[in-house]
Amino acid sequence: MNKDTRPWIARHKRFGIILVGIIALNVAFGFDPRFTIINLLWIFISVVKID
């Protein structure tokens, strides 16, 4: 990894952790489209930081 990539990964680490959690919960409890869509929208909004 070069120097430009590390800050981006550090900044978006939460995104990856939440995405893995959503996939794990869908596998464990069965796919729920509402749960998945709501969480993906939440991730998108937190990553984009709409001002």
Short mmCIF file of N, CA and C in Angstrom, two decimals:
data_model
loop_
_atom_site.label_atom_id
_atom_site.label_comp_id
_atom_site.label_asym_id
_atom_site.label_seq_id
_atom_site.Cartn_x
_atom_site.Cartn_y
_atom_site.Cartn_z
N MET A 1 0.84 -1.19 0.00
CA MET A 1 0.00 0.00 0.00
C MET A 1 0.88 1.24 0.00
N ASN A 2 0.45 2.21 -0.76
CA ASN A 2 1.20 3.47 -0.76
C ASN A 2 0.62 4.42 0.28
N LYS A 3 1.26 5.57 0.43
CA LYS A 3 0.84 6.53 1.46
C LYS A 3 -0.55 7.08 1.21
N ASP A 4 -0.98 7.19 -0.05
CA ASP A 4 -2.29 7.77 -0.36
C ASP A 4 -3.44 6.83 -0.01
N THR A 5 -3.18 5.54 0.02
CA THR A 5 -4.25 4.57 0.27
C THR A 5 -4.57 4.43 1.74
N ARG A 6 -3.59 4.53 2.60
CA ARG A 6 -3.81 4.28 4.04
C ARG A 6 -4.83 5.21 4.69
N PRO A 7 -4.77 6.53 4.46
CA PRO A 7 -5.79 7.38 5.10
C PRO A 7 -7.21 7.01 4.66
N TRP A 8 -7.37 6.63 3.39
CA TRP A 8 -8.69 6.26 2.90
C TRP A 8 -9.19 5.01 3.61
N ILE A 9 -8.32 4.02 3.76
CA ILE A 9 -8.71 2.78 4.45
C ILE A 9 -9.01 3.05 5.91
N ALA A 10 -8.20 3.86 6.56
CA ALA A 10 -8.44 4.18 7.96
C ALA A 10 -9.75 4.93 8.14
N ARG A 11 -10.06 5.81 7.20
CA ARG A 11 -11.28 6.60 7.28
C ARG A 11 -12.52 5.75 7.04
N HIS A 12 -12.41 4.72 6.20
CA HIS A 12 -13.58 3.92 5.82
C HIS A 12 -13.55 2.52 6.42
N LYS A 13 -12.77 2.32 7.48
CA LYS A 13 -12.70 1.01 8.13
C LYS A 13 -14.07 0.63 8.69
N ARG A 14 -14.77 1.60 9.25
CA ARG A 14 -16.10 1.35 9.82
C ARG A 14 -17.05 0.80 8.76
N PHE A 15 -16.94 1.32 7.53
CA PHE A 15 -17.77 0.85 6.42
C PHE A 15 -17.57 -0.65 6.20
N GLY A 16 -16.33 -1.10 6.17
CA GLY A 16 -16.03 -2.51 5.94
C GLY A 16 -16.53 -3.39 7.06
N ILE A 17 -16.36 -2.94 8.30
CA ILE A 17 -16.80 -3.72 9.44
C ILE A 17 -18.32 -3.88 9.44
N ILE A 18 -19.03 -2.80 9.15
CA ILE A 18 -20.50 -2.85 9.14
C ILE A 18 -20.99 -3.71 7.98
N LEU A 19 -20.34 -3.62 6.83
CA LEU A 19 -20.73 -4.42 5.67
C LEU A 19 -20.57 -5.92 5.97
N VAL A 20 -19.47 -6.29 6.61
CA VAL A 20 -19.26 -7.70 7.00
C VAL A 20 -20.32 -8.12 8.00
N GLY A 21 -20.66 -7.24 8.93
CA GLY A 21 -21.71 -7.55 9.91
C GLY A 21 -23.06 -7.76 9.27
N ILE A 22 -23.41 -6.94 8.30
CA ILE A 22 -24.69 -7.09 7.60
C ILE A 22 -24.74 -8.42 6.87
N ILE A 23 -23.66 -8.77 6.19
CA ILE A 23 -23.62 -10.05 5.47
C ILE A 23 -23.73 -11.22 6.44
N ALA A 24 -23.02 -11.14 7.57
CA ALA A 24 -23.07 -12.21 8.56
C ALA A 24 -24.47 -12.37 9.15
N LEU A 25 -25.13 -11.26 9.46
CA LEU A 25 -26.49 -11.35 10.01
C LEU A 25 -27.48 -11.90 8.98
N ASN A 26 -27.30 -11.53 7.71
CA ASN A 26 -28.17 -12.08 6.67
C ASN A 26 -27.97 -13.58 6.52
N VAL A 27 -26.74 -14.05 6.63
CA VAL A 27 -26.47 -15.48 6.52
C VAL A 27 -27.02 -16.21 7.74
N ALA A 28 -26.84 -15.63 8.92
CA ALA A 28 -27.26 -16.30 10.16
C ALA A 28 -28.77 -16.36 10.31
N PHE A 29 -29.46 -15.26 9.98
CA PHE A 29 -30.90 -15.19 10.26
C PHE A 29 -31.76 -15.22 9.02
N GLY A 30 -31.19 -15.40 7.88
CA GLY A 30 -31.97 -15.40 6.64
C GLY A 30 -32.01 -14.00 6.06
N PHE A 31 -32.11 -13.92 4.78
CA PHE A 31 -32.08 -12.63 4.09
C PHE A 31 -33.36 -11.85 4.35
N ASP A 32 -33.22 -10.62 4.85
CA ASP A 32 -34.34 -9.72 5.05
C ASP A 32 -34.07 -8.47 4.23
N PRO A 33 -34.80 -8.27 3.12
CA PRO A 33 -34.51 -7.13 2.24
C PRO A 33 -34.62 -5.78 2.93
N ARG A 34 -35.61 -5.60 3.80
CA ARG A 34 -35.76 -4.31 4.48
C ARG A 34 -34.55 -4.00 5.36
N PHE A 35 -34.12 -4.98 6.13
CA PHE A 35 -32.95 -4.83 6.99
C PHE A 35 -31.71 -4.46 6.17
N THR A 36 -31.52 -5.17 5.07
CA THR A 36 -30.34 -4.93 4.24
C THR A 36 -30.37 -3.56 3.60
N ILE A 37 -31.50 -3.16 3.04
CA ILE A 37 -31.60 -1.85 2.37
C ILE A 37 -31.41 -0.72 3.37
N ILE A 38 -32.03 -0.81 4.52
CA ILE A 38 -31.89 0.25 5.54
C ILE A 38 -30.44 0.38 5.97
N ASN A 39 -29.78 -0.72 6.21
CA ASN A 39 -28.38 -0.66 6.65
C ASN A 39 -27.45 -0.17 5.56
N LEU A 40 -27.68 -0.58 4.32
CA LEU A 40 -26.84 -0.10 3.22
C LEU A 40 -27.03 1.40 3.01
N LEU A 41 -28.26 1.89 3.16
CA LEU A 41 -28.49 3.34 3.06
C LEU A 41 -27.78 4.07 4.19
N TRP A 42 -27.80 3.51 5.38
CA TRP A 42 -27.12 4.12 6.52
C TRP A 42 -25.61 4.20 6.28
N ILE A 43 -25.04 3.12 5.74
CA ILE A 43 -23.61 3.13 5.42
C ILE A 43 -23.31 4.18 4.37
N PHE A 44 -24.12 4.21 3.31
CA PHE A 44 -23.88 5.17 2.23
C PHE A 44 -23.92 6.59 2.75
N ILE A 45 -24.88 6.91 3.58
CA ILE A 45 -24.99 8.26 4.12
C ILE A 45 -23.81 8.58 5.04
N SER A 46 -23.38 7.62 5.84
CA SER A 46 -22.26 7.89 6.75
C SER A 46 -20.94 8.03 6.01
N VAL A 47 -20.78 7.36 4.88
CA VAL A 47 -19.54 7.45 4.11
C VAL A 47 -19.51 8.73 3.27
N VAL A 48 -20.66 9.08 2.67
CA VAL A 48 -20.71 10.24 1.79
C VAL A 48 -20.65 11.54 2.58
N LYS A 49 -21.19 11.57 3.78
CA LYS A 49 -21.22 12.77 4.63
C LYS A 49 -21.87 13.94 3.91
N ILE A 50 -23.14 13.85 3.71
CA ILE A 50 -23.90 14.91 3.05
C ILE A 50 -23.93 16.13 3.96
N ASP A 51 -23.49 17.27 3.44
CA ASP A 51 -23.47 18.50 4.23
C ASP A 51 -24.50 19.48 3.73
#
